[in-house]
GROMACS .gro file of C-alpha atoms in nm:
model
  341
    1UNK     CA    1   5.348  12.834  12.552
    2UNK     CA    2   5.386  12.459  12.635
    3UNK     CA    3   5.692  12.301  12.510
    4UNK     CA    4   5.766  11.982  12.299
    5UNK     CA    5   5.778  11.642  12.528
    6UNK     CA    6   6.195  11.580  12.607
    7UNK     CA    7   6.288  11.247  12.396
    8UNK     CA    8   6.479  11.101  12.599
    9UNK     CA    9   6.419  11.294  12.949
   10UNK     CA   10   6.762  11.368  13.050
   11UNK     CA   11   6.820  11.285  13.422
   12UNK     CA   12   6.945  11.612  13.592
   13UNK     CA   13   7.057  11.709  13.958
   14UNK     CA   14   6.777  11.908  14.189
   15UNK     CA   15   6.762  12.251  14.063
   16UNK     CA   16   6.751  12.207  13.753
   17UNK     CA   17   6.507  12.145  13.428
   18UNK     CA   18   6.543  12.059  13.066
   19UNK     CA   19   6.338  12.159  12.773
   20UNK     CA   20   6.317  12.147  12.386
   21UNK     CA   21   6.459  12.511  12.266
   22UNK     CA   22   6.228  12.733  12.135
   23UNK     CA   23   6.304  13.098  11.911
   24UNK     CA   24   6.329  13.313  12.254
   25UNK     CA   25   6.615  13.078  12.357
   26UNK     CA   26   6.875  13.151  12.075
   27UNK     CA   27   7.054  13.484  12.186
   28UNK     CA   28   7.085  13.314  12.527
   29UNK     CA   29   7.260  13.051  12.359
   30UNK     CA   30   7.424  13.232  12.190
   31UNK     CA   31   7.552  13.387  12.493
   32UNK     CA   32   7.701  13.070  12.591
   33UNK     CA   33   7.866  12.964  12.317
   34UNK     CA   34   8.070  13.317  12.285
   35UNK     CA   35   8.111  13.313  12.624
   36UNK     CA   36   8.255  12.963  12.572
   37UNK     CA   37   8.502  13.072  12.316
   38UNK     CA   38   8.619  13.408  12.471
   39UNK     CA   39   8.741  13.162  12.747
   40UNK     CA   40   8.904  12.970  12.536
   41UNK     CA   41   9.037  13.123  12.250
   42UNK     CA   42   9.038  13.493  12.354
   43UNK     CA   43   8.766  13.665  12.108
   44UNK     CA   44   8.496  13.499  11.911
   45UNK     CA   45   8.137  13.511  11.897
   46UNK     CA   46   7.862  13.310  11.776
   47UNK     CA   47   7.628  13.375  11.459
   48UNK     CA   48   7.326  13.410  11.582
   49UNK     CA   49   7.179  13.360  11.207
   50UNK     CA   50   7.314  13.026  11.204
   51UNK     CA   51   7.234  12.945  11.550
   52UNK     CA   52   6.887  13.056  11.479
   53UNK     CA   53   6.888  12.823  11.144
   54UNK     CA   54   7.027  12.528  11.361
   55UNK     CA   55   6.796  12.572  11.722
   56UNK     CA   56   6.474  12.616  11.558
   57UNK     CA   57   6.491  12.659  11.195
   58UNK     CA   58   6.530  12.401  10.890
   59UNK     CA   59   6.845  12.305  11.097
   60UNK     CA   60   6.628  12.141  11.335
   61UNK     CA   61   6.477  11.917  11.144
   62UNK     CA   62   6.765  11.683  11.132
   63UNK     CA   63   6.885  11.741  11.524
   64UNK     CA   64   6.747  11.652  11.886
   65UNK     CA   65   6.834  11.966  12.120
   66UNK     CA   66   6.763  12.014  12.457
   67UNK     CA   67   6.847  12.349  12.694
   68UNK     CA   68   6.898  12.334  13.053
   69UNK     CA   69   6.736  12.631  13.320
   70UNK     CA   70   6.854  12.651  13.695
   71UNK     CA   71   6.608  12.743  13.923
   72UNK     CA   72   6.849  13.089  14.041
   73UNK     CA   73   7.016  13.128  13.721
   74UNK     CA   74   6.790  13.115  13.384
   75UNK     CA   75   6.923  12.881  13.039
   76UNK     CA   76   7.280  12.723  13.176
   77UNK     CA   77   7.339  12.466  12.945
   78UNK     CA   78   7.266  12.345  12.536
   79UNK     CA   79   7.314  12.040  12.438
   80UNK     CA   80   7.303  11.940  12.025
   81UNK     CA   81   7.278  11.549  11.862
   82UNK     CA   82   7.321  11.633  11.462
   83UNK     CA   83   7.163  11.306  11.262
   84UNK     CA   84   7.466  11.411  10.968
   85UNK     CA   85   7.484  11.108  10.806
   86UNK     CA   86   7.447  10.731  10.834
   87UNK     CA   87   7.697  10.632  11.066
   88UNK     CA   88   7.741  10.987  11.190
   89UNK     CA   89   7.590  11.187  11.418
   90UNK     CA   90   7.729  11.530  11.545
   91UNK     CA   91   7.738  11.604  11.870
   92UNK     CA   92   7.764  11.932  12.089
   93UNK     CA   93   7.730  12.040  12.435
   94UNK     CA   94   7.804  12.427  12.580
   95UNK     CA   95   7.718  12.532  12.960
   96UNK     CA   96   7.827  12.759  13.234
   97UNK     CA   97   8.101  12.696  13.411
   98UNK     CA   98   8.005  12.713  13.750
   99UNK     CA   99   7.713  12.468  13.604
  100UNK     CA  100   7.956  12.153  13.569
  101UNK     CA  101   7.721  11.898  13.744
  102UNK     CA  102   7.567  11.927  13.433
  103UNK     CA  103   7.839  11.764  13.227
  104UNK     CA  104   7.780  11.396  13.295
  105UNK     CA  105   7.380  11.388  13.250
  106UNK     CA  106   7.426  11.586  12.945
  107UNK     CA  107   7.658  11.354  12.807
  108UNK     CA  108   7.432  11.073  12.847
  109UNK     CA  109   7.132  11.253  12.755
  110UNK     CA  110   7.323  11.273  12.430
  111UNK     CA  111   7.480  10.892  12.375
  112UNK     CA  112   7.099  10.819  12.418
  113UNK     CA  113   6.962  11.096  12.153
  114UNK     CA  114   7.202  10.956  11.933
  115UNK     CA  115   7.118  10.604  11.986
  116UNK     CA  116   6.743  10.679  11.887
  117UNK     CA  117   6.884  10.833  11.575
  118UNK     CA  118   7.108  10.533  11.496
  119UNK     CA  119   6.779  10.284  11.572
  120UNK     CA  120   6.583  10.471  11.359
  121UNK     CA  121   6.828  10.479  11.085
  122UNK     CA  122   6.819  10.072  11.175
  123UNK     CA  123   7.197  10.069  11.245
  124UNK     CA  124   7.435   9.888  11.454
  125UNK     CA  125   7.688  10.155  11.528
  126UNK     CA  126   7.700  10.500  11.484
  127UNK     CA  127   8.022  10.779  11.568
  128UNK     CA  128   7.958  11.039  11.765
  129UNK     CA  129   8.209  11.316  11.677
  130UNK     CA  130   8.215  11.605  11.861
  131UNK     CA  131   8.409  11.960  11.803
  132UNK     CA  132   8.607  12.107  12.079
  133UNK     CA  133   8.853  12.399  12.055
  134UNK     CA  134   9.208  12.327  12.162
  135UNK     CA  135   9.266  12.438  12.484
  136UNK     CA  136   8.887  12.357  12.623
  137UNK     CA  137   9.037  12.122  12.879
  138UNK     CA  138   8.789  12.066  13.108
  139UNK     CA  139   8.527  11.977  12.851
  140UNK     CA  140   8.796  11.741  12.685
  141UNK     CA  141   8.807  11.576  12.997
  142UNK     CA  142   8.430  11.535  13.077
  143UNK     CA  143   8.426  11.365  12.638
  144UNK     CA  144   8.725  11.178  12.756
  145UNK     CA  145   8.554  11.032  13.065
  146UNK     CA  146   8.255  10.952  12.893
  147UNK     CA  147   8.465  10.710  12.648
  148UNK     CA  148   8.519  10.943  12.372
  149UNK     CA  149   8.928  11.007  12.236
  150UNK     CA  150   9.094  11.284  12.000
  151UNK     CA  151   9.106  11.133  11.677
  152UNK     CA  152   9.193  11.467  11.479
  153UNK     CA  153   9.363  11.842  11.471
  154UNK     CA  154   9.188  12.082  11.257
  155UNK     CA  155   9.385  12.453  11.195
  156UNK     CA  156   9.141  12.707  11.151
  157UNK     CA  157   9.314  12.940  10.905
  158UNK     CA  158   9.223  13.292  10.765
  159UNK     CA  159   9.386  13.480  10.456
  160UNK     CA  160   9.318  13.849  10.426
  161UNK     CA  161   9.228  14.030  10.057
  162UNK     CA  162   9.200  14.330   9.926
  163UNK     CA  163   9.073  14.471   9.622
  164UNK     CA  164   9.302  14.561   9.390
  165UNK     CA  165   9.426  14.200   9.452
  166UNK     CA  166   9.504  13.996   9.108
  167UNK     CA  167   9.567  13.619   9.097
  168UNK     CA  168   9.714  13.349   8.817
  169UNK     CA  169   9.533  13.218   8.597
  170UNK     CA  170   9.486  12.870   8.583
  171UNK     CA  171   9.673  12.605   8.384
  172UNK     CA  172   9.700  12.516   8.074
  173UNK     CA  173   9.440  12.198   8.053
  174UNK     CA  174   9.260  12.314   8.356
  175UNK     CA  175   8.914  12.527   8.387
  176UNK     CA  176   8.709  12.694   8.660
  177UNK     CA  177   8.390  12.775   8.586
  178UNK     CA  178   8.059  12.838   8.845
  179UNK     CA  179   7.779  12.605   8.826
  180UNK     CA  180   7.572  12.654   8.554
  181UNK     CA  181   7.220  12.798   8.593
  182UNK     CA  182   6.859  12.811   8.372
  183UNK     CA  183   6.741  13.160   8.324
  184UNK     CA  184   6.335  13.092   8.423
  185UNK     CA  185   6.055  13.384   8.331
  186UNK     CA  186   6.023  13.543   8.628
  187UNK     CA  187   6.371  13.668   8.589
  188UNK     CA  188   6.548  13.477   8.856
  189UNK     CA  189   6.772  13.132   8.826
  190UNK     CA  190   6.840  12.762   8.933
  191UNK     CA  191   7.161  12.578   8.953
  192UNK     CA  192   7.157  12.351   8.704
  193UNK     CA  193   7.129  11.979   8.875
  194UNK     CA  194   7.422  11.826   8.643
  195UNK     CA  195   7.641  12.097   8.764
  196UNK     CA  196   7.573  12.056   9.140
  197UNK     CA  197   7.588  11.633   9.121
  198UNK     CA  198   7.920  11.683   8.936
  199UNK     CA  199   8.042  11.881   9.244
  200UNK     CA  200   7.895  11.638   9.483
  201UNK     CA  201   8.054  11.332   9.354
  202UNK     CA  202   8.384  11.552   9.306
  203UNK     CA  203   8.445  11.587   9.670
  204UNK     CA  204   8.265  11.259   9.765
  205UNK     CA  205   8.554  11.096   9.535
  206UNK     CA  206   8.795  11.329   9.662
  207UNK     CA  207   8.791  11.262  10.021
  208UNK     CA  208   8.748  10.868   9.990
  209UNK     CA  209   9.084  10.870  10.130
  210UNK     CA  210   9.057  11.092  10.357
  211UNK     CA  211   9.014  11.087  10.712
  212UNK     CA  212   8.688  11.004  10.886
  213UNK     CA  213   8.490  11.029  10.484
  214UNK     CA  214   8.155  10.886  10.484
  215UNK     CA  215   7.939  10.888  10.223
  216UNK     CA  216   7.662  11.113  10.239
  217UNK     CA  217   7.369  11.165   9.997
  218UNK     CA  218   7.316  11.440   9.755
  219UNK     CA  219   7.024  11.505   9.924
  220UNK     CA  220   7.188  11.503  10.236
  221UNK     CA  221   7.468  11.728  10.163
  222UNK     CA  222   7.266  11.989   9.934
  223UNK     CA  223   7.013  11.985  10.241
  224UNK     CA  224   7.236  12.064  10.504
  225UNK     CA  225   7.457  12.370  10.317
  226UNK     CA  226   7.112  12.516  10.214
  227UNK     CA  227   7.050  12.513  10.622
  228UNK     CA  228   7.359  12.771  10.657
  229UNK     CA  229   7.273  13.123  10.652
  230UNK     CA  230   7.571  13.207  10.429
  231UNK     CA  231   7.485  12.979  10.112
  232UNK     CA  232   7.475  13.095   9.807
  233UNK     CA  233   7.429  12.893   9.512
  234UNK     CA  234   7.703  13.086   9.275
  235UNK     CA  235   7.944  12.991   9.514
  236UNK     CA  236   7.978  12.655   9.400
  237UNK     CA  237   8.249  12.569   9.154
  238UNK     CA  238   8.353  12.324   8.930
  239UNK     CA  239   8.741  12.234   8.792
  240UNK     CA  240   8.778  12.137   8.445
  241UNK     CA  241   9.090  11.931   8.321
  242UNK     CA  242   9.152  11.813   7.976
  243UNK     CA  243   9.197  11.461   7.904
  244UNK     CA  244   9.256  11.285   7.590
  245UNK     CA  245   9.111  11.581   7.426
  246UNK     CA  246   8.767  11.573   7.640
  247UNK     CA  247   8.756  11.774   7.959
  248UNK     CA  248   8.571  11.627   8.252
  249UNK     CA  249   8.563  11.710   8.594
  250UNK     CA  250   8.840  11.690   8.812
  251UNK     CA  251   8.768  11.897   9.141
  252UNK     CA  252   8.482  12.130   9.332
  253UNK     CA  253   8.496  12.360   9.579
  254UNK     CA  254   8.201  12.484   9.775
  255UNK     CA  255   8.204  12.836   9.988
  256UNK     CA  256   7.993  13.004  10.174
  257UNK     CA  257   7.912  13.483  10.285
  258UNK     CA  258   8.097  13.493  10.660
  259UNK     CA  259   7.948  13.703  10.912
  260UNK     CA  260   8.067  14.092  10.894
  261UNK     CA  261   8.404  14.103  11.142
  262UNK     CA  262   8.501  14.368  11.364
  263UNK     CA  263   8.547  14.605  11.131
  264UNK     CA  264   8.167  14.556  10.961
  265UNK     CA  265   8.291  14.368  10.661
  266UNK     CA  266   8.176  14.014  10.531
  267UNK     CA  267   8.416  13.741  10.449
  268UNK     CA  268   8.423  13.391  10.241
  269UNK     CA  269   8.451  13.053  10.392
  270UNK     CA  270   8.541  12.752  10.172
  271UNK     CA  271   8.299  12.482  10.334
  272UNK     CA  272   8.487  12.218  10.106
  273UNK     CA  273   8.708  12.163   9.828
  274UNK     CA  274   8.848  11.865   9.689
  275UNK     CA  275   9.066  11.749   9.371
  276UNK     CA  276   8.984  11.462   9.204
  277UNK     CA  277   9.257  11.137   9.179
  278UNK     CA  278   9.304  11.197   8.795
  279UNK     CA  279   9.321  11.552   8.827
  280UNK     CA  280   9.614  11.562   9.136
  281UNK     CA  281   9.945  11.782   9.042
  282UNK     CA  282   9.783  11.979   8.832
  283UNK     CA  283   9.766  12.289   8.976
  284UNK     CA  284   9.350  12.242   9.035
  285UNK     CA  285   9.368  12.303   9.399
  286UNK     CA  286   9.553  12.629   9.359
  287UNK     CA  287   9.307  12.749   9.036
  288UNK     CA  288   9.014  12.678   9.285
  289UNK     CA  289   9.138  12.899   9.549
  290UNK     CA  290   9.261  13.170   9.316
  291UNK     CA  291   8.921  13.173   9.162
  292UNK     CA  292   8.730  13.235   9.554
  293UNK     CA  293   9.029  13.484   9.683
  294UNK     CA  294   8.962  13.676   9.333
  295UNK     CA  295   8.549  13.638   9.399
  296UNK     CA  296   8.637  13.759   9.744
  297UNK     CA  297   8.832  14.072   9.626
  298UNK     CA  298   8.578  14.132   9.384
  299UNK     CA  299   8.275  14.142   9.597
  300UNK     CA  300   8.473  14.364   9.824
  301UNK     CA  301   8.512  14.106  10.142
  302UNK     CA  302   8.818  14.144  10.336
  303UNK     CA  303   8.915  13.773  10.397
  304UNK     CA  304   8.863  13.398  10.275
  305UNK     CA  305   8.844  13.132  10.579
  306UNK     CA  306   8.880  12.778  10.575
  307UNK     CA  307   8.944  12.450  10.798
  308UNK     CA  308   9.229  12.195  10.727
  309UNK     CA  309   9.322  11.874  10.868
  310UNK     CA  310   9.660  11.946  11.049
  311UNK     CA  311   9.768  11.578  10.932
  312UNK     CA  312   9.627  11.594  10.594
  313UNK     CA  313   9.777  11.350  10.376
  314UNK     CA  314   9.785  11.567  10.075
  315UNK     CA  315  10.038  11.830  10.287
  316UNK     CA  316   9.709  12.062  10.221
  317UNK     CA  317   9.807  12.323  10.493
  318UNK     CA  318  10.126  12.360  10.365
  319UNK     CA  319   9.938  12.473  10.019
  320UNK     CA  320   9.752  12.751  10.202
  321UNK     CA  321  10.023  12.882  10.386
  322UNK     CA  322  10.232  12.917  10.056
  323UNK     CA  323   9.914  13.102   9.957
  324UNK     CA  324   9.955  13.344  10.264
  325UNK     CA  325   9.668  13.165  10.519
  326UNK     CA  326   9.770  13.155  10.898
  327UNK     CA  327   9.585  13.027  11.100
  328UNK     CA  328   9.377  13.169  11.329
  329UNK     CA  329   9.262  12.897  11.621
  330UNK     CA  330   9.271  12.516  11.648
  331UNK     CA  331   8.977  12.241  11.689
  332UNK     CA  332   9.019  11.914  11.776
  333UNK     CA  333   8.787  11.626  11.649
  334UNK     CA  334   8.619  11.387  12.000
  335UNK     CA  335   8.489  11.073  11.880
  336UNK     CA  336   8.295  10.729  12.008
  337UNK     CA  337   8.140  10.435  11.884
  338UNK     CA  338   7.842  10.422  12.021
  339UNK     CA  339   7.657  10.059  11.938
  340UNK     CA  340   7.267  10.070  11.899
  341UNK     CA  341   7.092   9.889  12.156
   0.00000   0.00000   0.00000
């Protein structure tokens, strides 16, 4: 099989050559990557469903990838420029250790990806952020040296469930309901679109601000959840509040089906959620996680995971440790301006 032409060519030391991924390439990569976080943070592993989705499935389509063989030692390195949004393009790079020449030409391979994205996108500047685990020093370093800084702390946190669990209800004056759906012949359903804008511009409003927001399309952001293995379309939800006798939205949250653990038994992961300006000290943030730790316990998962900003202004980790989340490991945000030449 011949592979796609490299756009850009990365320039690499002697020994080595670069190609486009291709579907035999993913469990090797995903050899890397848990091989990356064992190192780091002790356990881990990578989902080879999403990794699958994101080297060569729909995922592709919105990211230039490139994967690195040595002559003596089959795929070393990965390397990953997301086109996320305008203005924002996600960035990651994974390789051996004993590989480290590696780390400079990879880097530029990918401020030059990233640059064809921004061009293409006609911009003048576009943020390359990249995720690195605390505690991945020598990578930090190698972002660091290539002009990139820590911007951001994210905790990682987990809260377990069980079963015979039962949470508040919400409120009085506040509602969570699913997104609707239309019942079609053939017996199966669609989201209804109201519904799934309302949540959209909930958490677009939500995190204006926030740190790092940028706007990003419906079509965008319904495109790139779909990508994830783990979506499911009644896991969307909308908050209700009343005001002045009418109730309108005042918060979403969006999760996701996590991989089986250890122990063989899925989880939940709450991709976003977000309460609305007019709809703060309400209790809506607490209703909305009641309502996916309750859909947790009743589909018989074992946990609910999510991702905080450490220096959120809303004091949101405090929320979910009063909720019993700890947290499990800590990411750290690497970011650059890169202008478009």
């Amino acid at each position: 099989m011949t592979s796609l032409p490299l756009d850009p060519d990365p320039a690499l030391p002697e020994g080595y050559t670069a190609r486009v991924p291709e579907a035999g390439d993913v469990a090797r990569i995903a050899a890397l990557v848990t091989a990356e976080r064992r190192r780091v943070r002790g356990s881990g592993a990578a989902n080879v469903e999403t990794l699958t989705q994101e080297v060569v499935g729909t995922g592709s389509w919105t990211r230039r990838q490139i994967v690195v063989e040595a002559a003596a030692g089959g795929l070393v390195a990965w390397a990953s420029v997301h086109d996320r949004a305008a203005g924002r393009t996600m960035v990651q790079m994974v390789l051996a250790p004993e590989h480290d020449t590696l780390a400079v030409p990879l880097l530029d391979w990918i401020a030059a990806a990233a640059g064809m994205i921004g061009a293409h996108r006609g911009l003048e500047v576009t943020q390359l952020d990249a995720l690195l685990d605390e505690g991945a020093t020598e990578l930090a370093e190698w972002f660091r040296e290539a002009g990139y800084r820590h911007t951001r702390t994210w905790l990682n946190m987990t809260r377990r469930v069980a079963s015979e669990e039962t949470f508040p209800e919400p409120r009085d004056g506040v509602e969570v309901r699913r997104v609707g759906v239309h019942a079609l012949p053939n017996g199966t359903t669609l989201p209804v679109a109201e519904d799934l804008h309302a949540v959209h511009r909930m958490l677009e409003e939500s995190f204006e601000d926030h740190f790092n927001s940028y706007r990003e399309s419906f079509a965008e952001f319904a495109q790139r959840l779909r990508e994830d293995p783990g979506h499911r379309w009644d896991h969307w939800w909308l908050a209700l509040v009343e005001d002045e006798g009418a109730w309108v939205p005042g918060g979403a949250l969006v999760s996701s089906v996590s991989p089986p653990d250890d122990t063989g038994v899925p989880g939940s992961y709450v991709d976003y959620i977000g309460v609305h300006r007019r709809a703060r000290g309400r209790g809506v943030a607490k209703a909305l996680l009641h309502t996916v730790l309750a859909d947790a316990a009743e589909r018989g998962r074992n946990r609910v995971s999510l991702e905080v900003d450490a220096d959120s202004p809303t004091g949101a980790d405090g929320l979910y440790r009063s909720l019993g989340w700890e947290t499990s490991y800590i990411t750290e945000s690497w970011q650059q301006d890169l202008p478009i030449r």
